[in-house]
Amino acid sequence: MIRWIALASLSLALAACSRETTEAAPRSVIVLGVDGMDPQFLEAHWDALPNLDKLRREGGFERLGTTVPPQSPVAWSTVITGMDPGGTGIFDFIRRDPKTYMPLSSMAETTPPTHTLAIGPYTIPLSGGGVRTLRAGTAFWQLLSDAHIPSTIIRMPVNFPPVECEAQSLAGMGTPDMQGSFGTFTFFTNDPEEKRTQVAGGVVAHVKITNGRVVLPVDGPANGFRRDHAVVKAVLTAYIDPTAPAARFDIDGQEILLKQGEWSDWLTANFRLLPGIKTDTGIFRLYLQQVHPYLRLYMSPVNIDPDDPDLPISTPANYSRTLAQALGRYYTQGIPEESGAYREGFLTRAEYLEQSHKVLSDSLRMLKYQLDNFHGGLLFYYFSSIDQNSHMLWGKYDSDLLDIYRGVDKGVGEAMQKADRTGATLIVMSDHGFASFKRAVHLNTWLMREGFLTLDNPENTSDQAGFPHVDWSKTQAYAIGLNGIYVNQDGREGSGVVSPADKQALLDRIAQRLLALRDPKNGEQVVDRVYFPDKVFRGRNLKESPDLFVGFRRGYRASWQTALGAVPKDIIDDNTDAWIGDHCMATDEVPGSLLSNRRLVLADPHLYDIPATILKAFGVAKDREMIGHSVL
Amino acid sequence: MNVFNSVINSLLSAYSAMVSWAPAAAGFAVIAALTGVVMLLVFRKLSDQERIGAAKRKVQAHLLELRIFRDEPAVMWRAQGALMKHNLRYLGLMLQPALVLALPITLLLVHLDAFYGRAPLEIGQPAIVTLAMKRPLDPAAPAPQLIAPAGVAVETPAVRALDLREVSWRIRPLRRVSGKLQFIVNGRTVVKDIEAGPGARFVPGRRVSSAFEGLWHPDEPLIAAPGIEWIDIRHPDSSMRLFGVGMDWTVWFIVLAMIAGLLLKKPLRVTF
């Protein structure tokens, strides 16, 4: 009898233990990645940001060290892998083809199929081809996945195509539109005053209205099934009312009406690549800016349809569809804010802000969905809104920018509530801060004036990209991207002239003179620091690295012309662009922000400490190449 | 045409009211099964059951012949020919009742579409209302007017698509509505039923003016006002969910009618 009682007691005790094990809350970490959230702006506006303020009071707030250079793809690659840029191999938005000196995307590359079958005008891919990320290293959620810890990674930059593993993920910055660009808008008009056809980030389509009807071509992808790779088009038909400020739009069986000044919801365009066999779908939105006397219609870049994506934008592949079915269609383009159209004057600030707030409210809706469906493990969620709006509003339209910060603060509040309910660790971090961008430095022009770069004719300075007049046989160094200078090195560059033995001496001379550069307008020092990759990076994956990074002082940045390899007339110009805030400066000038609901114990935390922190929270060992430490 | 459509709609509405206490899927399943049974009975009445039975037996006999005399090519060839002949005869015997049944079934499906094929407009979601004219629109003339019932906002002015001879408006239901949209065209008023809000119910489709079109758009009386060709509201499609599977209602209807027919084939002594 006693034996039976003992056995029963043991069974009950085991059952109780077992229940306790299964009911215990799993370890949970929520990370909100807020691109561009500036610590100084936060400090100046704690009163208006109650949730962020509460978070820093309850846990901690620190400046977060950023990368050299402090550019988003570079910084987020470090967050993903825990390595510095010398490990990730991402050094700028732009890299260059050393053979042709032409700019290329640094984040991903598309490779054509290796075998094809040609039939008439068509070419059928048989094997190979695709798109691949250029970022090296292991993503921290791959390590979590290997340890069977559930992870959801939403809109992580430089994660296109997304890392293949068991985690649920949606690609972020770097995801192209249907044309394969970072976002190409179209502006349709019959306004004779509008003379432009091509602008940065978009095209102007001049249209003719007949009996109130106008056919508007919607450009899709280049057709990989055709030998000529002709762009596939869908047809949007607009019917303009003869007197009322409104129009009707028909495309592929969808019909919408817009009044002047209204944004449409998402419309779907079908791009028929192989009629009856292969159709890709894209989604876009319209803004009917004006109807009479002239039509002015803005069409957003055509995004990859999350409900039926033709490129890998999520893991598992159908996850983007799951989200679309739960939330409706959403932006898939890496940078969804219509800053390009605002900069080119096609959208007013009010119109741009209206669209930006739509992006933010869509983002908050998706965050709420993720928080509602978060049951332990890791949730990473990325916000683009503060970064893109800081570029447009910094230092001039603070109250508009504060509205955007308030929206993100609301999302932080929801994450805090979830963390309070579940005992989750909450980390809110940004990749860099912000500063004014008042003066644009033409680095190639400076190199030319200093005798490091030579044109075929000194008069041939211009804004034309791609170094059209550079005499490479007499050029020692050139700039491309937003912080990088490359030596025209013999054996590496297509027309290299500097021997590897002379390279460091040349770089030292360039660095010395850069630090001595003064702004002719006010006498201020332009460059705060210069960085040599082999000195600042621990990683040795330096094949694509510039040979020298320019760390500008606050207020200065490399010009847009520099980024694409142009050599304009003057060394420094006033920045007259609507893009008035930036962060591509000296690293110490623009640190990011770090907040948590736990006490921050690490001194001088850096971006590469974030993945180390996450892995430690789950008791998962770091990858050998990760250099950070837990901040908690 | 109006009387015919009205009678059918009244009967279906009466049925719908009768089963309104049950889930919509249940009422749907019953009418689909009933249709299957009626089709079966009509088929028995219209078809030559004896000859169908004989043709089927012949087909079966020749199939058996094919299996038994596998090693005798001459017999196989002859059996193939006979199989084809009796198959065609069987199909021919089935064709006559099938053709007779096709028209009433098609009309029934067209009428049922208002109950099961269209969902009422969603509250808070925009919808497009379009009025098509028979003659080209005069851009200088005033545009037609739309007056919506309480609970429906008209969000845009009339947008005339001159090329299509159509006038469209965007409306947005603000609450549950069963009412009428009023269109004032050339001084005359024409109405169109509108349904918005949750709950499956009779949702009329396009309202048309021609008697032939009225066969396929039977939900409302023909438009009497001159000059108007049709009036349409873009309703969301409705899908029928049965046994956890959502499909177009017509697919479920045919599946359920066939199941009912196959199950009752023997008890009702029908051969096919």
Tab-separated table of C-alpha atoms in Angstrom, chain A residues 216 218 234-237 249-256 267-270 284:
chain	number	residue	atom	x	y	z
A	216	LEU	CA	-1.107	55.225	-69.420
A	218	VAL	CA	2.674	50.969	-66.513
A	234	ALA	CA	0.461	46.880	-68.381
A	235	VAL	CA	-2.163	49.358	-69.539
A	236	LEU	CA	-3.905	51.742	-67.184
A	237	THR	CA	-6.742	53.682	-68.814
A	249	PHE	CA	-8.982	54.567	-63.744
A	250	ASP	CA	-9.337	51.050	-65.143
A	251	ILE	CA	-6.676	48.355	-65.137
A	252	ASP	CA	-6.989	44.577	-65.430
A	253	GLY	CA	-10.632	44.541	-64.360
A	254	GLN	CA	-10.152	46.946	-61.449
A	255	GLU	CA	-11.917	50.272	-61.471
A	256	ILE	CA	-11.343	53.214	-59.149
A	267	LEU	CA	-3.940	48.625	-57.724
A	268	THR	CA	-2.631	45.443	-59.278
A	269	ALA	CA	-0.893	45.342	-62.652
A	270	ASN	CA	-0.392	42.076	-64.512
A	284	PHE	CA	1.126	50.556	-57.263
